[in-house]
mmCIF file of C-alpha atoms in Angstrom:
data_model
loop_
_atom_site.group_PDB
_atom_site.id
_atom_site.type_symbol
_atom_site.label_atom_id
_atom_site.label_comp_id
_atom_site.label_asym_id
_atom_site.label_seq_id
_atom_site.Cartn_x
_atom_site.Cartn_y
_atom_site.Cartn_z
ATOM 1 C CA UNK A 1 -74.030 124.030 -183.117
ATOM 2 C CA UNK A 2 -71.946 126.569 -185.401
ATOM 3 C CA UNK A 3 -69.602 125.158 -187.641
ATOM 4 C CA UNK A 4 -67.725 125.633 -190.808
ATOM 5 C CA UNK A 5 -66.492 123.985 -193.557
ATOM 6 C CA UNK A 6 -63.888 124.294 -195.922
ATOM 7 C CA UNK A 7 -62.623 122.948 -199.144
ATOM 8 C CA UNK A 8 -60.723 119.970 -199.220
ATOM 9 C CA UNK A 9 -57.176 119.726 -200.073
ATOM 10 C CA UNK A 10 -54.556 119.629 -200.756
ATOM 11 C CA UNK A 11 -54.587 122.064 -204.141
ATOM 12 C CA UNK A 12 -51.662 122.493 -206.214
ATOM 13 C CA UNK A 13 -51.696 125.354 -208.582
ATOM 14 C CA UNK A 14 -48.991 126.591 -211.072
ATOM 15 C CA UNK A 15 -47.688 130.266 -210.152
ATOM 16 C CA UNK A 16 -49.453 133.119 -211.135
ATOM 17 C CA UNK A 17 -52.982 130.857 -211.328
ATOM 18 C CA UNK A 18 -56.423 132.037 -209.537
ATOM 19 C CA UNK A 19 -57.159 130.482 -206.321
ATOM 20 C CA UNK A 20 -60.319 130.098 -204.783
ATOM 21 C CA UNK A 21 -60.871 128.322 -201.435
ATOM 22 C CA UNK A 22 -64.323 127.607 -200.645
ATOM 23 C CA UNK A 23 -65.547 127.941 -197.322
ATOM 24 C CA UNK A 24 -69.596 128.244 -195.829
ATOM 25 C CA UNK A 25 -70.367 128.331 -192.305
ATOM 26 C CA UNK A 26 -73.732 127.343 -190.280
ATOM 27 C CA UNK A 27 -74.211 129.583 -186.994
ATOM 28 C CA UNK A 28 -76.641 131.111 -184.627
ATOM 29 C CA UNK A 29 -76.493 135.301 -184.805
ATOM 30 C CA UNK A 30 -73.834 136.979 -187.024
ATOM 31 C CA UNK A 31 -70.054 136.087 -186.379
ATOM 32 C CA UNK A 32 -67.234 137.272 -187.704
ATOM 33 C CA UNK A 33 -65.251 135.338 -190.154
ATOM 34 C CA UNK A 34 -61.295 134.921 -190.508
ATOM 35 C CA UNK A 35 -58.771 133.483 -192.405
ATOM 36 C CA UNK A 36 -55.916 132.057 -191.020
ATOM 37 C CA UNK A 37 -52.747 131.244 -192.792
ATOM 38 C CA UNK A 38 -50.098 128.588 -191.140
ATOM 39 C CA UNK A 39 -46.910 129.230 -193.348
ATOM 40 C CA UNK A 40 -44.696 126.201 -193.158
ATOM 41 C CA UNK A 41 -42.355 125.587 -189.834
ATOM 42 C CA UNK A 42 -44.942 128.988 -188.438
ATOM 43 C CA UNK A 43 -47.742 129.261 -186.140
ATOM 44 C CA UNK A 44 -50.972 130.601 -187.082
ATOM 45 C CA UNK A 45 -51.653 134.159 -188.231
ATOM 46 C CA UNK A 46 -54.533 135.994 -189.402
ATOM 47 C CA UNK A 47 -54.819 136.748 -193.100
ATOM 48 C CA UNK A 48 -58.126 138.725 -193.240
ATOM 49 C CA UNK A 49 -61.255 139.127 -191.650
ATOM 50 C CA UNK A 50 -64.839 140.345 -192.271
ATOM 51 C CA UNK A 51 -66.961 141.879 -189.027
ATOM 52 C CA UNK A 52 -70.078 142.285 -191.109
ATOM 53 C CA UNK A 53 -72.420 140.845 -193.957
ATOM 54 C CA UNK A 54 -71.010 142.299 -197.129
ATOM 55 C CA UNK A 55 -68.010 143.266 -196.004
ATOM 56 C CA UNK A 56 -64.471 142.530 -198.223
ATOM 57 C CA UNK A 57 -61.914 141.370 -196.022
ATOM 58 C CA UNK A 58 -58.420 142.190 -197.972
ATOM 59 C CA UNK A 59 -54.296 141.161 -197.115
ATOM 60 C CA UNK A 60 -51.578 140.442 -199.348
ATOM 61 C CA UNK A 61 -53.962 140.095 -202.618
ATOM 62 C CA UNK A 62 -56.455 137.944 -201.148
ATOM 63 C CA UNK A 63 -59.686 138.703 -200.603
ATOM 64 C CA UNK A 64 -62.945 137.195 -199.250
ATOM 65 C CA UNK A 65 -66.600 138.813 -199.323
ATOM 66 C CA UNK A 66 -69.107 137.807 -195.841
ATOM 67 C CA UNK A 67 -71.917 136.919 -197.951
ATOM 68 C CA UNK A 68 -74.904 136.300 -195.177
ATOM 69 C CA UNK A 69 -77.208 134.867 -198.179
ATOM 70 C CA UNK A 70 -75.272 131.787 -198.947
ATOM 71 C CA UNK A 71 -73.272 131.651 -195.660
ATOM 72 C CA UNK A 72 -70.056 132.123 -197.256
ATOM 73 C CA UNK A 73 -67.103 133.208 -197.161
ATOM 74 C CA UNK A 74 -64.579 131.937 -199.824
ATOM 75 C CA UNK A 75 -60.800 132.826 -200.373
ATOM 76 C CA UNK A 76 -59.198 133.939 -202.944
ATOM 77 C CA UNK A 77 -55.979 135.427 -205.264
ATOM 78 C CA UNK A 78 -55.926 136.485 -208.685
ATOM 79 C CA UNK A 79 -52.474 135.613 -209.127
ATOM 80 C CA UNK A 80 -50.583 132.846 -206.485
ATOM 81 C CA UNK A 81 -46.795 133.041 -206.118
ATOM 82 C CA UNK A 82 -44.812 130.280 -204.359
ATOM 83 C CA UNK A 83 -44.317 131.756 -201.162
ATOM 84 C CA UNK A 84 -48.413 131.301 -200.952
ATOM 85 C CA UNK A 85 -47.839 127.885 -200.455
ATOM 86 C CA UNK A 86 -49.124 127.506 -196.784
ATOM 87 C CA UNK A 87 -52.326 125.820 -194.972
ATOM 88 C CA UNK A 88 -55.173 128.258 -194.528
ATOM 89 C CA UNK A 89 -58.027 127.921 -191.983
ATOM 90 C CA UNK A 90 -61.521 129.995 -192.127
ATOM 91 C CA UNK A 91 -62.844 130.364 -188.899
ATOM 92 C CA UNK A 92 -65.894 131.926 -187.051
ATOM 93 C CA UNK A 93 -65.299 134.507 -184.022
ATOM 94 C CA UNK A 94 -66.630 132.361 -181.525
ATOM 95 C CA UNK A 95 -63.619 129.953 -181.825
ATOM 96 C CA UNK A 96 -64.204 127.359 -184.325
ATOM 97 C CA UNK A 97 -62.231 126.731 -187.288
ATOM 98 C CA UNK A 98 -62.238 124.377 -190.179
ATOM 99 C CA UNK A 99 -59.929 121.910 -191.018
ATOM 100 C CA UNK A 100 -57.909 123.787 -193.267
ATOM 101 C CA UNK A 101 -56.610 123.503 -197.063
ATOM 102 C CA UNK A 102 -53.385 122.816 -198.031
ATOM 103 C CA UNK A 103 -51.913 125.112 -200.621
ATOM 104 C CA UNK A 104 -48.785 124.256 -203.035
ATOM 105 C CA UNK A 105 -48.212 126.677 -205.836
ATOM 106 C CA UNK A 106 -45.354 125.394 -207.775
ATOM 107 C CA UNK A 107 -42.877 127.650 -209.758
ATOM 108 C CA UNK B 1 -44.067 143.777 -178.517
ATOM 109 C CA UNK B 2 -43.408 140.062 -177.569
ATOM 110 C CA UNK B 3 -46.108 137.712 -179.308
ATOM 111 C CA UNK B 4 -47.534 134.867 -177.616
ATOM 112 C CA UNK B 5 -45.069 132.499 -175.942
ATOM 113 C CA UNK B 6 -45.653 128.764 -174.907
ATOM 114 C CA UNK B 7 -43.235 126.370 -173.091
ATOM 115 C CA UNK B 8 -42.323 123.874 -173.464
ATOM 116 C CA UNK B 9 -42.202 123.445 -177.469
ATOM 117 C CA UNK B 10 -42.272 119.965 -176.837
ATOM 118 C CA UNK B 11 -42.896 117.401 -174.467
ATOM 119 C CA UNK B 12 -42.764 113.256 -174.625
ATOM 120 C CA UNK B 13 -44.291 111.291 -171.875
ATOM 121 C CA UNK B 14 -45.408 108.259 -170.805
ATOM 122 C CA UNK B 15 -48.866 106.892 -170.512
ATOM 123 C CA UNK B 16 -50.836 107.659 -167.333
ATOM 124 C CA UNK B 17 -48.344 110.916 -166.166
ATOM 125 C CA UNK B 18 -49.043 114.146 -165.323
ATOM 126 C CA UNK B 19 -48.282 117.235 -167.568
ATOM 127 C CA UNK B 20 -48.389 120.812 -167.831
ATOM 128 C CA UNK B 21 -48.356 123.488 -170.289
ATOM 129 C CA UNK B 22 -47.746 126.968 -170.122
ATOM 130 C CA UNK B 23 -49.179 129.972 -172.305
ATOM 131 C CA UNK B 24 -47.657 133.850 -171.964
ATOM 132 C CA UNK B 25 -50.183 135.891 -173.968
ATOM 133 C CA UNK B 26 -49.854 139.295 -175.078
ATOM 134 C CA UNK B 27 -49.373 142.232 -172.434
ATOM 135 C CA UNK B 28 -52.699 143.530 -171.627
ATOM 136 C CA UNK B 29 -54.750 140.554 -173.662
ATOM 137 C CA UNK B 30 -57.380 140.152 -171.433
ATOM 138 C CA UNK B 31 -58.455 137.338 -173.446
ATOM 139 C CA UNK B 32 -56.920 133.961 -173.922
ATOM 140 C CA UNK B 33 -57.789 130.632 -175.742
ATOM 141 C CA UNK B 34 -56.445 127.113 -176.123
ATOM 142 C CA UNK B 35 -56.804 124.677 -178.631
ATOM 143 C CA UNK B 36 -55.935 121.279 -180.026
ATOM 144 C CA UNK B 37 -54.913 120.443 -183.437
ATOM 145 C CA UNK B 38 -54.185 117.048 -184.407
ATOM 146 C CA UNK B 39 -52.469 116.078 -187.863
ATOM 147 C CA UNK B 40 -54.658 117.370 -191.018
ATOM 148 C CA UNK B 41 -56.963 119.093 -188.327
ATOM 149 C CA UNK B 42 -58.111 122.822 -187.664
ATOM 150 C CA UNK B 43 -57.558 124.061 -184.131
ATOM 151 C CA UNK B 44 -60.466 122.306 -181.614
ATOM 152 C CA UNK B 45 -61.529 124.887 -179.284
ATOM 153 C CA UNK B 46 -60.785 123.764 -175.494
ATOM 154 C CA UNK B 47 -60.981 126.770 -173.308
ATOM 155 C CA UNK B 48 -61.370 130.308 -172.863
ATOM 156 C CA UNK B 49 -60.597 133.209 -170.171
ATOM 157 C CA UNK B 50 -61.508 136.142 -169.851
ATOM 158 C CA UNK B 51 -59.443 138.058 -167.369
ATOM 159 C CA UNK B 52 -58.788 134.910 -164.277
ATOM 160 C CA UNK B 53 -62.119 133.378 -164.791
ATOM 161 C CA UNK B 54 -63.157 130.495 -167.595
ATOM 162 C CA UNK B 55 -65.472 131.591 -169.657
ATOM 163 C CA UNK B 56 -66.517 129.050 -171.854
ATOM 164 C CA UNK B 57 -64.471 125.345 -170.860
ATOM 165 C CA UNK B 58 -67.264 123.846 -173.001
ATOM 166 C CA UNK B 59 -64.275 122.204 -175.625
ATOM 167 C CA UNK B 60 -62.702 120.513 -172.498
ATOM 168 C CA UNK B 61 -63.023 116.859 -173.430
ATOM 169 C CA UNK B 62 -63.011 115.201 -170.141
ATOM 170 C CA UNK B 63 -62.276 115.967 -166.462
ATOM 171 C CA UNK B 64 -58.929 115.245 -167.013
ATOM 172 C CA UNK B 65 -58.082 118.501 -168.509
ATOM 173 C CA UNK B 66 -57.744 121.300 -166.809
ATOM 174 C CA UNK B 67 -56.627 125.116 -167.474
ATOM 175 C CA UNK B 68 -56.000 127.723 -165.207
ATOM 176 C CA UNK B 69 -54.898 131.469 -165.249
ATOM 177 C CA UNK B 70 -54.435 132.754 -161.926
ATOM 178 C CA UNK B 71 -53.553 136.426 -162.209
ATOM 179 C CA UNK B 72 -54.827 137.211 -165.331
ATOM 180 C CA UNK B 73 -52.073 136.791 -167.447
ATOM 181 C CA UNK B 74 -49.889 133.521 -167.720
ATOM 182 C CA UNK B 75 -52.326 130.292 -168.270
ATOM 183 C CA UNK B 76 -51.610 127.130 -167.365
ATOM 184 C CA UNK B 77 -53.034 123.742 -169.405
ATOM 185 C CA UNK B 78 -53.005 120.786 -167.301
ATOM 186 C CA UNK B 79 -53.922 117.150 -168.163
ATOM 187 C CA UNK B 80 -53.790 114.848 -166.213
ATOM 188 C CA UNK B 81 -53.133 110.451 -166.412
ATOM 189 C CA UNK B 82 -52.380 111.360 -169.751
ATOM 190 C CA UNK B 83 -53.549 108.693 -172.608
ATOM 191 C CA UNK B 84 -52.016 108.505 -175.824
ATOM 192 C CA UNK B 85 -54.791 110.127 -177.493
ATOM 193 C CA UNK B 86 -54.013 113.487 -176.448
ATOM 194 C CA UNK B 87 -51.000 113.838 -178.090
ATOM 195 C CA UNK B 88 -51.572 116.863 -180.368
ATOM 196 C CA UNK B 89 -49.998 120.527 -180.605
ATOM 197 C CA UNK B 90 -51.696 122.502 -178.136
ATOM 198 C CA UNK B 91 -51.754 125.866 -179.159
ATOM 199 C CA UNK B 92 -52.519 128.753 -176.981
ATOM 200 C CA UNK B 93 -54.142 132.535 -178.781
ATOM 201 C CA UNK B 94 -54.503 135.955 -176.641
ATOM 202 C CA UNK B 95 -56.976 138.878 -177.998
ATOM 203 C CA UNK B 96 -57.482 141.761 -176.163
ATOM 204 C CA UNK B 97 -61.360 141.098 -175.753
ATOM 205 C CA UNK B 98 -62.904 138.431 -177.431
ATOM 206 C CA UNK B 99 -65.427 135.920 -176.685
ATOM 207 C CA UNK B 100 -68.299 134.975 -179.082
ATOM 208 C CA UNK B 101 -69.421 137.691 -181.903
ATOM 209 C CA UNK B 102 -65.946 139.386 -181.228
ATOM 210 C CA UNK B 103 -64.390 140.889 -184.159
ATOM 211 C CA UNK B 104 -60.833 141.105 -182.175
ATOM 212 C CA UNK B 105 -57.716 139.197 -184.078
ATOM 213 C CA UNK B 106 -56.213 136.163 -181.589
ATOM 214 C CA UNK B 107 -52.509 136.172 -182.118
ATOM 215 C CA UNK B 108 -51.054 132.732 -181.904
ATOM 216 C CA UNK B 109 -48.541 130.994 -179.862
ATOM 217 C CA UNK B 110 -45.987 128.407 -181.842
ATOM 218 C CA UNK B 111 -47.539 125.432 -180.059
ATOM 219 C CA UNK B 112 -45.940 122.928 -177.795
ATOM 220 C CA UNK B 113 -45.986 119.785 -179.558
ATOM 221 C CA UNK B 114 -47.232 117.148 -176.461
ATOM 222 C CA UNK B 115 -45.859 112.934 -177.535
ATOM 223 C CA UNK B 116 -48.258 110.573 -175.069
ATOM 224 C CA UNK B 117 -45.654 107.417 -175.710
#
């Protein structure tokens, strides 16, 4: 069955650092992909999204490109500020998420 | 607008009882989800409407769960001789279509937090 899977956490990065959170997904036809963002004491809410193969998905200076070819869809920040810190989820549109990374940028 | 709201936020009960959740999506979200997530853990798919009628209950681990949403709107998550394995957030998501290859955004509920002591 479809499935994804992400990066393990947690990651701790210093302010202003790159991110990149890996995520690759295994499915039948051509979801969507999301990321989710759960900001501390908050519920879920979606971060970004890509409908299509190629398409950029872009929110608050992250970004993530749907590439079909290596079933893909990876996270990611030139420059992480503290109020990043959060646990982000990539998911597939046909309801199944992965586990989710753990984020702490320190100051 | 009001987001999606979900009473109670939490609920502690004993082995073997009866409990029930309750999920108020989005006006005019004709789609609604619930999930599971344990500690560390992603959401685990459990059910889906569209409109009154289950869609896909395929994430429904065992007869003793069971969701309902009668008039198309507020959804009900019931479980039954609880164990203390289901304890978990249960979170509940509205979309205003969804379903497999959708490319509609589900906006989340704050969870109700559900202790099986």
């Amino acid at each position: 069955g479809d499935s994804v899977t992400q990066m393990e956490g947690p990651v701790t990065l210093s302010e202003e650092a790159f991110l990149t959170i890996n995520c690759t997904y295994t499915a039948t036809g051509y979801p969507s992909l999301f990321w989710y963002v759960q900001y501390p004491g908050e519920g879920l809410q979606l971060l970004l999204k890509a409908t299509k193969a190629d398409d950029k998905g872009s929110n608050k200076g992250f970004e993530a490109t749907y590439r079909k070819e290596t079933t893909s869809f990876h996270l990611e920040k030139g420059s992480v500020q503290v109020s990043d810190s959060a646990v982000y989820f990539c998911a597939l549109s046909d309801m199944r998420f992965g586990a989710g990374t753990r984020l702490t940028v320190k100051p | 607008g009001a987001g999606v709201s979900q009473t109670p936020s939490n609920k502690v009960t004993e082995k073997g009882k009866y409990v029930e959740l309750r999920c108020d999506p989005i006006s005019g979200h004709t789609a609604l989800y619930w999930y599971r997530q344990s500690l560390g853990q992603g959401p685990e798919f459990l059910i889906y409407f569209q409109g009154t009628g289950a869609a896909d209950d395929s994430g429904l681990p065992n007869d003793r769960f069971f969701a309902v949403r009668p008039e198309g709107s507020v959804s009900t998550l019931k479980i039954q001789r609880t164990e203390r394995g289901d304890s978990a957030v249960y979170l509940c998501a509205s979309s205003l279509g969804g379903g497999p290859q959708s490319t509609d955004t589900q906006y989340f509920g704050p969870g109700t937090r559900l202790t099986v002591l």
